[in-house]
Amino acid sequence: MERSTRQRRAIRRVLLETRRPLSPREILELARRQVPSLGLATVYRNLRALVEEGAVVPVALPGEPLRYEAAGAGHHHHFLCRGCGRAFELPGCRLEADLDLPPGFSAEDHEVVVYGRCPDCA
């Protein structure tokens, strides 16, 4: 297990408090409020370690660079604002119960991304 550094604690705190998928640059901007000397390479290095530990999960949105969010939220989907480009978590999932697959088909997983405008951009 990696040791907990000031930088890693700041990155983890940002992801837990923000509660939405963040790009490495967004993480850098927010974590610098706690650790002003933090650099982008350090953010990437710590994100890689936090993903390996299982504390953080990467979020892949079509046509977008990877973002990261705190692990443990369970299955959920995402909303991507076309105005500001921020991503948000959509809690839960009702899709699995509504799937009407043809006979013999078996769903293993699914991903849904909703596109629109967040309240700040609407």
Short mmCIF file of N, CA, C and O in Angstrom, two decimals:
data_model
loop_
_atom_site.label_atom_id
_atom_site.label_comp_id
_atom_site.label_asym_id
_atom_site.label_seq_id
_atom_site.Cartn_x
_atom_site.Cartn_y
_atom_site.Cartn_z
N MET A 1 0.84 -1.18 0.00
CA MET A 1 0.00 0.00 0.00
C MET A 1 0.88 1.25 0.00
O MET A 1 1.85 1.33 0.74
N GLU A 2 0.51 2.21 -0.83
CA GLU A 2 1.27 3.45 -0.93
C GLU A 2 1.08 4.29 0.34
O GLU A 2 0.04 4.24 0.97
N ARG A 3 2.07 5.07 0.65
CA ARG A 3 1.91 5.95 1.79
C ARG A 3 1.02 7.13 1.41
O ARG A 3 0.93 7.52 0.26
N SER A 4 0.35 7.68 2.39
CA SER A 4 -0.56 8.80 2.17
C SER A 4 0.24 10.09 2.25
O SER A 4 0.77 10.44 3.29
N THR A 5 0.32 10.79 1.15
CA THR A 5 1.03 12.07 1.11
C THR A 5 0.01 13.20 1.15
O THR A 5 -1.19 12.99 0.94
N ARG A 6 0.50 14.39 1.41
CA ARG A 6 -0.36 15.58 1.40
C ARG A 6 -1.06 15.72 0.06
O ARG A 6 -2.24 16.02 -0.02
N GLN A 7 -0.29 15.50 -1.02
CA GLN A 7 -0.85 15.63 -2.37
C GLN A 7 -1.96 14.61 -2.60
O GLN A 7 -3.03 14.94 -3.11
N ARG A 8 -1.71 13.35 -2.21
CA ARG A 8 -2.70 12.29 -2.41
C ARG A 8 -3.96 12.56 -1.58
O ARG A 8 -5.07 12.35 -2.04
N ARG A 9 -3.77 13.02 -0.36
CA ARG A 9 -4.93 13.33 0.49
C ARG A 9 -5.75 14.46 -0.13
O ARG A 9 -6.98 14.43 -0.10
N ALA A 10 -5.08 15.47 -0.68
CA ALA A 10 -5.79 16.59 -1.31
C ALA A 10 -6.58 16.13 -2.53
O ALA A 10 -7.73 16.52 -2.72
N ILE A 11 -5.98 15.28 -3.35
CA ILE A 11 -6.65 14.75 -4.54
C ILE A 11 -7.85 13.92 -4.13
O ILE A 11 -8.95 14.08 -4.68
N ARG A 12 -7.68 13.06 -3.17
CA ARG A 12 -8.78 12.20 -2.70
C ARG A 12 -9.91 13.07 -2.12
O ARG A 12 -11.07 12.85 -2.40
N ARG A 13 -9.54 14.08 -1.34
CA ARG A 13 -10.54 14.97 -0.73
C ARG A 13 -11.34 15.70 -1.82
O ARG A 13 -12.56 15.81 -1.73
N VAL A 14 -10.66 16.19 -2.85
CA VAL A 14 -11.34 16.89 -3.95
C VAL A 14 -12.37 15.97 -4.61
O VAL A 14 -13.51 16.37 -4.85
N LEU A 15 -11.98 14.73 -4.89
CA LEU A 15 -12.89 13.79 -5.55
C LEU A 15 -14.07 13.43 -4.64
O LEU A 15 -15.20 13.29 -5.12
N LEU A 16 -13.84 13.28 -3.35
CA LEU A 16 -14.92 12.94 -2.43
C LEU A 16 -15.88 14.12 -2.23
O LEU A 16 -17.09 13.94 -2.18
N GLU A 17 -15.34 15.32 -2.14
CA GLU A 17 -16.18 16.49 -1.88
C GLU A 17 -16.93 16.97 -3.12
O GLU A 17 -18.06 17.43 -3.01
N THR A 18 -16.30 16.86 -4.28
CA THR A 18 -16.92 17.35 -5.51
C THR A 18 -18.04 16.43 -5.96
O THR A 18 -19.04 16.87 -6.50
N ARG A 19 -17.84 15.13 -5.76
CA ARG A 19 -18.85 14.11 -6.08
C ARG A 19 -19.31 14.18 -7.53
O ARG A 19 -20.49 14.05 -7.83
N ARG A 20 -18.34 14.38 -8.43
CA ARG A 20 -18.60 14.30 -9.86
C ARG A 20 -17.30 13.95 -10.56
O ARG A 20 -16.22 14.17 -10.01
N PRO A 21 -17.38 13.37 -11.75
CA PRO A 21 -16.15 13.03 -12.46
C PRO A 21 -15.36 14.29 -12.83
O PRO A 21 -15.93 15.25 -13.35
N LEU A 22 -14.08 14.27 -12.55
CA LEU A 22 -13.22 15.42 -12.82
C LEU A 22 -12.08 15.04 -13.74
O LEU A 22 -11.53 13.94 -13.65
N SER A 23 -11.68 15.98 -14.58
CA SER A 23 -10.48 15.79 -15.40
C SER A 23 -9.26 16.03 -14.51
O SER A 23 -9.36 16.69 -13.46
N PRO A 24 -8.10 15.53 -14.92
CA PRO A 24 -6.89 15.81 -14.14
C PRO A 24 -6.65 17.31 -13.94
O PRO A 24 -6.22 17.73 -12.87
N ARG A 25 -6.95 18.12 -14.93
CA ARG A 25 -6.76 19.58 -14.79
C ARG A 25 -7.73 20.18 -13.77
O ARG A 25 -7.36 21.08 -13.01
N GLU A 26 -8.98 19.69 -13.75
CA GLU A 26 -9.93 20.15 -12.74
C GLU A 26 -9.46 19.76 -11.35
O GLU A 26 -9.55 20.55 -10.40
N ILE A 27 -8.95 18.54 -11.22
CA ILE A 27 -8.43 18.07 -9.94
C ILE A 27 -7.26 18.95 -9.51
O ILE A 27 -7.19 19.37 -8.35
N LEU A 28 -6.37 19.24 -10.43
CA LEU A 28 -5.21 20.09 -10.13
C LEU A 28 -5.67 21.45 -9.61
O LEU A 28 -5.20 21.92 -8.57
N GLU A 29 -6.61 22.07 -10.31
CA GLU A 29 -7.09 23.40 -9.92
C GLU A 29 -7.69 23.39 -8.52
O GLU A 29 -7.39 24.25 -7.70
N LEU A 30 -8.52 22.40 -8.23
CA LEU A 30 -9.17 22.34 -6.92
C LEU A 30 -8.21 21.91 -5.81
O LEU A 30 -8.27 22.44 -4.70
N ALA A 31 -7.33 20.97 -6.09
CA ALA A 31 -6.40 20.48 -5.07
C ALA A 31 -5.31 21.52 -4.75
O ALA A 31 -4.76 21.51 -3.64
N ARG A 32 -5.03 22.42 -5.67
CA ARG A 32 -4.03 23.46 -5.41
C ARG A 32 -4.48 24.43 -4.32
O ARG A 32 -3.67 25.13 -3.75
N ARG A 33 -5.77 24.44 -4.02
CA ARG A 33 -6.25 25.27 -2.91
C ARG A 33 -5.72 24.75 -1.58
O ARG A 33 -5.59 25.49 -0.63
N GLN A 34 -5.42 23.44 -1.55
CA GLN A 34 -4.88 22.82 -0.33
C GLN A 34 -3.38 22.66 -0.39
O GLN A 34 -2.70 22.75 0.63
N VAL A 35 -2.86 22.39 -1.61
CA VAL A 35 -1.43 22.19 -1.81
C VAL A 35 -1.00 23.04 -3.00
O VAL A 35 -0.99 22.58 -4.15
N PRO A 36 -0.67 24.33 -2.78
CA PRO A 36 -0.38 25.24 -3.88
C PRO A 36 0.74 24.80 -4.81
O PRO A 36 0.74 25.14 -6.00
N SER A 37 1.68 24.01 -4.33
CA SER A 37 2.82 23.59 -5.15
C SER A 37 2.52 22.36 -6.02
O SER A 37 3.38 21.90 -6.75
N LEU A 38 1.31 21.83 -5.94
CA LEU A 38 0.95 20.61 -6.67
C LEU A 38 1.09 20.82 -8.18
O LEU A 38 0.73 21.87 -8.72
N GLY A 39 1.65 19.81 -8.87
CA GLY A 39 1.82 19.87 -10.32
C GLY A 39 1.00 18.82 -11.02
O GLY A 39 0.56 17.83 -10.41
N LEU A 40 0.80 18.99 -12.32
CA LEU A 40 -0.03 18.08 -13.09
C LEU A 40 0.55 16.67 -13.14
O LEU A 40 -0.18 15.69 -13.05
N ALA A 41 1.87 16.54 -13.25
CA ALA A 41 2.49 15.21 -13.26
C ALA A 41 2.21 14.47 -11.95
O ALA A 41 1.96 13.26 -11.95
N THR A 42 2.22 15.19 -10.85
CA THR A 42 1.93 14.59 -9.55
C THR A 42 0.47 14.15 -9.48
O THR A 42 0.16 13.09 -8.92
N VAL A 43 -0.43 14.94 -10.06
CA VAL A 43 -1.84 14.55 -10.10
C VAL A 43 -1.98 13.24 -10.87
O VAL A 43 -2.61 12.30 -10.38
N TYR A 44 -1.38 13.14 -12.05
CA TYR A 44 -1.47 11.92 -12.85
C TYR A 44 -0.88 10.71 -12.10
O TYR A 44 -1.45 9.64 -12.09
N ARG A 45 0.28 10.91 -11.48
CA ARG A 45 0.94 9.82 -10.75
C ARG A 45 0.06 9.34 -9.60
O ARG A 45 -0.13 8.14 -9.40
N ASN A 46 -0.54 10.26 -8.87
CA ASN A 46 -1.40 9.89 -7.75
C ASN A 46 -2.72 9.30 -8.22
O ASN A 46 -3.25 8.38 -7.58
N LEU A 47 -3.27 9.78 -9.31
CA LEU A 47 -4.49 9.17 -9.85
C LEU A 47 -4.24 7.72 -10.22
O LEU A 47 -5.06 6.84 -9.93
N ARG A 48 -3.11 7.47 -10.87
CA ARG A 48 -2.75 6.09 -11.25
C ARG A 48 -2.68 5.19 -10.00
O ARG A 48 -3.23 4.09 -9.97
N ALA A 49 -2.06 5.70 -8.94
CA ALA A 49 -1.93 4.92 -7.71
C ALA A 49 -3.30 4.73 -7.04
O ALA A 49 -3.61 3.65 -6.54
N LEU A 50 -4.13 5.76 -7.04
CA LEU A 50 -5.45 5.66 -6.41
C LEU A 50 -6.36 4.71 -7.19
O LEU A 50 -7.18 4.00 -6.60
N VAL A 51 -6.21 4.66 -8.51
CA VAL A 51 -6.96 3.69 -9.32
C VAL A 51 -6.50 2.28 -8.97
O VAL A 51 -7.31 1.38 -8.77
N GLU A 52 -5.18 2.08 -8.88
CA GLU A 52 -4.64 0.76 -8.52
C GLU A 52 -5.11 0.32 -7.14
O GLU A 52 -5.37 -0.86 -6.92
N GLU A 53 -5.24 1.25 -6.20
CA GLU A 53 -5.72 0.94 -4.84
C GLU A 53 -7.22 0.66 -4.82
O GLU A 53 -7.73 0.12 -3.85
N GLY A 54 -7.92 1.09 -5.86
CA GLY A 54 -9.37 0.92 -5.89
C GLY A 54 -10.13 2.06 -5.24
O GLY A 54 -11.34 1.97 -5.05
N ALA A 55 -9.45 3.16 -4.90
CA ALA A 55 -10.10 4.31 -4.26
C ALA A 55 -10.74 5.24 -5.27
O ALA A 55 -11.64 6.02 -4.94
N VAL A 56 -10.27 5.17 -6.52
CA VAL A 56 -10.73 6.05 -7.59
C VAL A 56 -10.99 5.19 -8.82
O VAL A 56 -10.29 4.20 -9.05
N VAL A 57 -12.00 5.58 -9.61
CA VAL A 57 -12.29 4.86 -10.85
C VAL A 57 -12.24 5.84 -12.02
O VAL A 57 -12.67 6.99 -11.90
N PRO A 58 -11.69 5.38 -13.16
CA PRO A 58 -11.71 6.23 -14.35
C PRO A 58 -13.11 6.23 -14.96
O PRO A 58 -13.83 5.24 -14.89
N VAL A 59 -13.49 7.35 -15.54
CA VAL A 59 -14.79 7.49 -16.20
C VAL A 59 -14.52 7.82 -17.66
O VAL A 59 -13.95 8.88 -17.97
N ALA A 60 -14.90 6.91 -18.55
CA ALA A 60 -14.71 7.12 -19.99
C ALA A 60 -16.03 7.58 -20.59
O ALA A 60 -17.02 6.85 -20.56
N LEU A 61 -16.04 8.80 -21.11
CA LEU A 61 -17.21 9.33 -21.81
C LEU A 61 -16.86 9.42 -23.29
O LEU A 61 -15.75 9.87 -23.62
N PRO A 62 -17.75 9.02 -24.18
CA PRO A 62 -17.44 9.01 -25.62
C PRO A 62 -16.91 10.35 -26.13
O PRO A 62 -17.50 11.40 -25.87
N GLY A 63 -15.76 10.29 -26.79
CA GLY A 63 -15.16 11.49 -27.38
C GLY A 63 -14.52 12.44 -26.39
O GLY A 63 -14.15 13.55 -26.76
N GLU A 64 -14.38 12.03 -25.15
CA GLU A 64 -13.83 12.89 -24.10
C GLU A 64 -12.60 12.25 -23.49
O GLU A 64 -12.50 11.03 -23.44
N PRO A 65 -11.66 13.06 -22.97
CA PRO A 65 -10.55 12.47 -22.22
C PRO A 65 -11.05 11.85 -20.92
O PRO A 65 -12.13 12.21 -20.43
N LEU A 66 -10.29 10.92 -20.37
CA LEU A 66 -10.68 10.27 -19.13
C LEU A 66 -10.89 11.27 -18.01
O LEU A 66 -10.16 12.26 -17.91
N ARG A 67 -11.87 10.99 -17.21
CA ARG A 67 -12.12 11.73 -15.97
C ARG A 67 -12.05 10.71 -14.85
O ARG A 67 -12.04 9.50 -15.10
N TYR A 68 -12.07 11.19 -13.62
CA TYR A 68 -11.93 10.30 -12.47
C TYR A 68 -12.95 10.69 -11.41
O TYR A 68 -13.30 11.86 -11.25
N GLU A 69 -13.44 9.65 -10.69
CA GLU A 69 -14.35 9.89 -9.58
C GLU A 69 -14.02 8.92 -8.45
O GLU A 69 -13.39 7.88 -8.68
N ALA A 70 -14.47 9.28 -7.26
CA ALA A 70 -14.25 8.40 -6.10
C ALA A 70 -14.99 7.10 -6.32
O ALA A 70 -16.10 7.07 -6.86
N ALA A 71 -14.38 5.99 -5.92
CA ALA A 71 -15.00 4.68 -6.05
C ALA A 71 -16.09 4.52 -4.99
O ALA A 71 -16.14 5.26 -4.02
N GLY A 72 -16.94 3.53 -5.22
CA GLY A 72 -17.93 3.18 -4.22
C GLY A 72 -19.32 3.71 -4.47
O GLY A 72 -20.21 3.50 -3.66
N ALA A 73 -19.54 4.40 -5.56
CA ALA A 73 -20.86 4.97 -5.83
C ALA A 73 -21.84 3.94 -6.37
O ALA A 73 -23.01 4.23 -6.51
N GLY A 74 -21.37 2.75 -6.68
CA GLY A 74 -22.26 1.75 -7.27
C GLY A 74 -22.55 2.09 -8.72
O GLY A 74 -22.04 3.06 -9.27
N HIS A 75 -23.39 1.27 -9.33
CA HIS A 75 -23.71 1.47 -10.75
C HIS A 75 -24.51 2.76 -10.93
O HIS A 75 -25.50 2.99 -10.24
N HIS A 76 -24.05 3.61 -11.82
CA HIS A 76 -24.74 4.86 -12.13
C HIS A 76 -24.33 5.33 -13.52
O HIS A 76 -23.47 4.74 -14.15
N HIS A 77 -24.97 6.38 -13.98
CA HIS A 77 -24.69 6.93 -15.30
C HIS A 77 -24.20 8.36 -15.16
O HIS A 77 -24.06 8.87 -14.05
N HIS A 78 -23.93 9.00 -16.30
CA HIS A 78 -23.36 10.33 -16.27
C HIS A 78 -24.10 11.29 -17.19
O HIS A 78 -24.69 10.88 -18.18
N PHE A 79 -24.02 12.58 -16.84
CA PHE A 79 -24.57 13.67 -17.62
C PHE A 79 -23.39 14.54 -18.04
O PHE A 79 -22.56 14.90 -17.20
N LEU A 80 -23.30 14.89 -19.31
CA LEU A 80 -22.23 15.74 -19.82
C LEU A 80 -22.84 17.03 -20.34
O LEU A 80 -23.68 17.00 -21.25
N CYS A 81 -22.46 18.15 -19.74
CA CYS A 81 -22.99 19.45 -20.15
C CYS A 81 -22.30 19.91 -21.42
O CYS A 81 -21.06 19.98 -21.48
N ARG A 82 -23.09 20.21 -22.43
CA ARG A 82 -22.56 20.70 -23.71
C ARG A 82 -22.15 22.15 -23.63
O ARG A 82 -21.49 22.66 -24.53
N GLY A 83 -22.53 22.85 -22.57
CA GLY A 83 -22.15 24.24 -22.41
C GLY A 83 -20.77 24.38 -21.81
O GLY A 83 -19.84 24.92 -22.42
N CYS A 84 -20.59 23.84 -20.60
CA CYS A 84 -19.33 24.02 -19.88
C CYS A 84 -18.41 22.81 -19.96
O CYS A 84 -17.25 22.88 -19.57
N GLY A 85 -18.93 21.67 -20.43
CA GLY A 85 -18.10 20.47 -20.55
C GLY A 85 -17.93 19.69 -19.27
O GLY A 85 -17.22 18.68 -19.24
N ARG A 86 -18.58 20.12 -18.17
CA ARG A 86 -18.47 19.38 -16.92
C ARG A 86 -19.32 18.12 -16.98
O ARG A 86 -20.35 18.09 -17.64
N ALA A 87 -18.88 17.10 -16.28
CA ALA A 87 -19.62 15.84 -16.18
C ALA A 87 -20.20 15.75 -14.78
O ALA A 87 -19.61 16.24 -13.81
N PHE A 88 -21.37 15.11 -14.68
CA PHE A 88 -22.06 14.95 -13.40
C PHE A 88 -22.52 13.51 -13.26
O PHE A 88 -22.80 12.84 -14.25
N GLU A 89 -22.62 13.04 -12.02
CA GLU A 89 -23.15 11.70 -11.76
C GLU A 89 -24.67 11.75 -11.77
O GLU A 89 -25.27 12.69 -11.26
N LEU A 90 -25.28 10.73 -12.36
CA LEU A 90 -26.72 10.53 -12.27
C LEU A 90 -26.91 9.33 -11.36
O LEU A 90 -26.51 8.22 -11.72
N PRO A 91 -27.48 9.51 -10.19
CA PRO A 91 -27.55 8.40 -9.22
C PRO A 91 -28.46 7.28 -9.69
O PRO A 91 -29.48 7.50 -10.32
N GLY A 92 -28.04 6.08 -9.36
CA GLY A 92 -28.86 4.90 -9.63
C GLY A 92 -29.03 4.58 -11.10
O GLY A 92 -28.46 5.22 -11.97
N CYS A 93 -29.85 3.56 -11.35
CA CYS A 93 -30.12 3.13 -12.72
C CYS A 93 -31.43 2.36 -12.75
O CYS A 93 -31.59 1.37 -12.03
N ARG A 94 -32.35 2.83 -13.56
CA ARG A 94 -33.61 2.12 -13.74
C ARG A 94 -33.64 1.36 -15.05
O ARG A 94 -34.59 0.67 -15.34
N LEU A 95 -32.60 1.47 -15.84
CA LEU A 95 -32.58 0.86 -17.16
C LEU A 95 -32.62 -0.66 -17.11
O LEU A 95 -33.32 -1.28 -17.90
N GLU A 96 -31.86 -1.26 -16.19
CA GLU A 96 -31.79 -2.71 -16.14
C GLU A 96 -33.17 -3.35 -15.97
O GLU A 96 -33.49 -4.36 -16.58
N ALA A 97 -34.02 -2.73 -15.16
CA ALA A 97 -35.37 -3.28 -14.94
C ALA A 97 -36.25 -3.11 -16.17
O ALA A 97 -37.20 -3.87 -16.37
N ASP A 98 -35.94 -2.11 -17.02
CA ASP A 98 -36.77 -1.83 -18.18
C ASP A 98 -36.27 -2.47 -19.47
O ASP A 98 -36.89 -2.31 -20.51
N LEU A 99 -35.15 -3.18 -19.42
CA LEU A 99 -34.62 -3.81 -20.63
C LEU A 99 -35.57 -4.90 -21.11
O LEU A 99 -36.00 -5.75 -20.34
N ASP A 100 -35.88 -4.84 -22.38
CA ASP A 100 -36.76 -5.86 -22.98
C ASP A 100 -35.94 -6.54 -24.07
O ASP A 100 -36.06 -6.21 -25.24
N LEU A 101 -35.08 -7.47 -23.66
CA LEU A 101 -34.20 -8.16 -24.59
C LEU A 101 -34.95 -9.27 -25.31
O LEU A 101 -35.84 -9.90 -24.74
N PRO A 102 -34.56 -9.55 -26.55
CA PRO A 102 -35.17 -10.67 -27.27
C PRO A 102 -34.86 -11.99 -26.56
O PRO A 102 -33.87 -12.09 -25.82
N PRO A 103 -35.68 -12.98 -26.76
CA PRO A 103 -35.43 -14.30 -26.13
C PRO A 103 -34.03 -14.81 -26.44
O PRO A 103 -33.55 -14.68 -27.57
N GLY A 104 -33.37 -15.33 -25.42
CA GLY A 104 -32.03 -15.89 -25.59
C GLY A 104 -30.92 -14.88 -25.37
O GLY A 104 -29.76 -15.26 -25.24
N PHE A 105 -31.22 -13.58 -25.33
CA PHE A 105 -30.20 -12.55 -25.11
C PHE A 105 -29.99 -12.37 -23.61
O PHE A 105 -30.92 -12.48 -22.81
N SER A 106 -28.75 -12.08 -23.24
CA SER A 106 -28.42 -11.87 -21.84
C SER A 106 -27.53 -10.63 -21.73
O SER A 106 -26.41 -10.61 -22.26
N ALA A 107 -28.00 -9.58 -21.07
CA ALA A 107 -27.22 -8.36 -20.89
C ALA A 107 -26.17 -8.58 -19.82
O ALA A 107 -26.43 -9.21 -18.79
N GLU A 108 -24.96 -8.09 -20.05
CA GLU A 108 -23.88 -8.20 -19.08
C GLU A 108 -23.52 -6.85 -18.46
O GLU A 108 -23.07 -6.80 -17.32
N ASP A 109 -23.71 -5.78 -19.20
CA ASP A 109 -23.35 -4.45 -18.71
C ASP A 109 -23.92 -3.42 -19.67
O ASP A 109 -24.34 -3.75 -20.78
N HIS A 110 -23.95 -2.16 -19.25
CA HIS A 110 -24.36 -1.08 -20.14
C HIS A 110 -23.80 0.24 -19.62
O HIS A 110 -23.43 0.36 -18.45
N GLU A 111 -23.72 1.19 -20.51
CA GLU A 111 -23.26 2.54 -20.19
C GLU A 111 -24.25 3.52 -20.82
O GLU A 111 -24.67 3.34 -21.96
N VAL A 112 -24.61 4.55 -20.09
CA VAL A 112 -25.50 5.59 -20.60
C VAL A 112 -24.88 6.93 -20.28
O VAL A 112 -24.44 7.17 -19.15
N VAL A 113 -24.84 7.82 -21.27
CA VAL A 113 -24.40 9.19 -21.07
C VAL A 113 -25.52 10.08 -21.58
O VAL A 113 -25.97 9.93 -22.71
N VAL A 114 -25.98 10.99 -20.74
CA VAL A 114 -27.01 11.94 -21.12
C VAL A 114 -26.31 13.26 -21.42
O VAL A 114 -25.44 13.70 -20.67
N TYR A 115 -26.68 13.88 -22.54
CA TYR A 115 -26.08 15.15 -22.96
C TYR A 115 -27.12 16.26 -22.83
O TYR A 115 -28.29 16.05 -23.11
N GLY A 116 -26.68 17.42 -22.42
CA GLY A 116 -27.59 18.56 -22.29
C GLY A 116 -26.87 19.74 -21.69
O GLY A 116 -25.67 19.91 -21.91
N ARG A 117 -27.59 20.52 -20.90
CA ARG A 117 -27.02 21.71 -20.27
C ARG A 117 -27.27 21.64 -18.76
O ARG A 117 -28.39 21.37 -18.33
N CYS A 118 -26.24 21.92 -17.98
CA CYS A 118 -26.37 21.96 -16.52
C CYS A 118 -27.09 23.25 -16.14
O CYS A 118 -27.27 24.14 -16.97
N PRO A 119 -27.51 23.38 -14.88
CA PRO A 119 -28.24 24.59 -14.47
C PRO A 119 -27.45 25.88 -14.71
O PRO A 119 -28.04 26.91 -15.02
N ASP A 120 -26.13 25.83 -14.59
CA ASP A 120 -25.32 27.04 -14.82
C ASP A 120 -25.32 27.46 -16.29
O ASP A 120 -25.10 28.62 -16.59
N CYS A 121 -25.54 26.51 -17.19
CA CYS A 121 -25.45 26.78 -18.63
C CYS A 121 -26.82 26.85 -19.32
O CYS A 121 -26.90 27.28 -20.46
N ALA A 122 -27.86 26.42 -18.63
CA ALA A 122 -29.20 26.36 -19.25
C ALA A 122 -29.74 27.75 -19.54
O ALA A 122 -29.48 28.71 -18.94
#
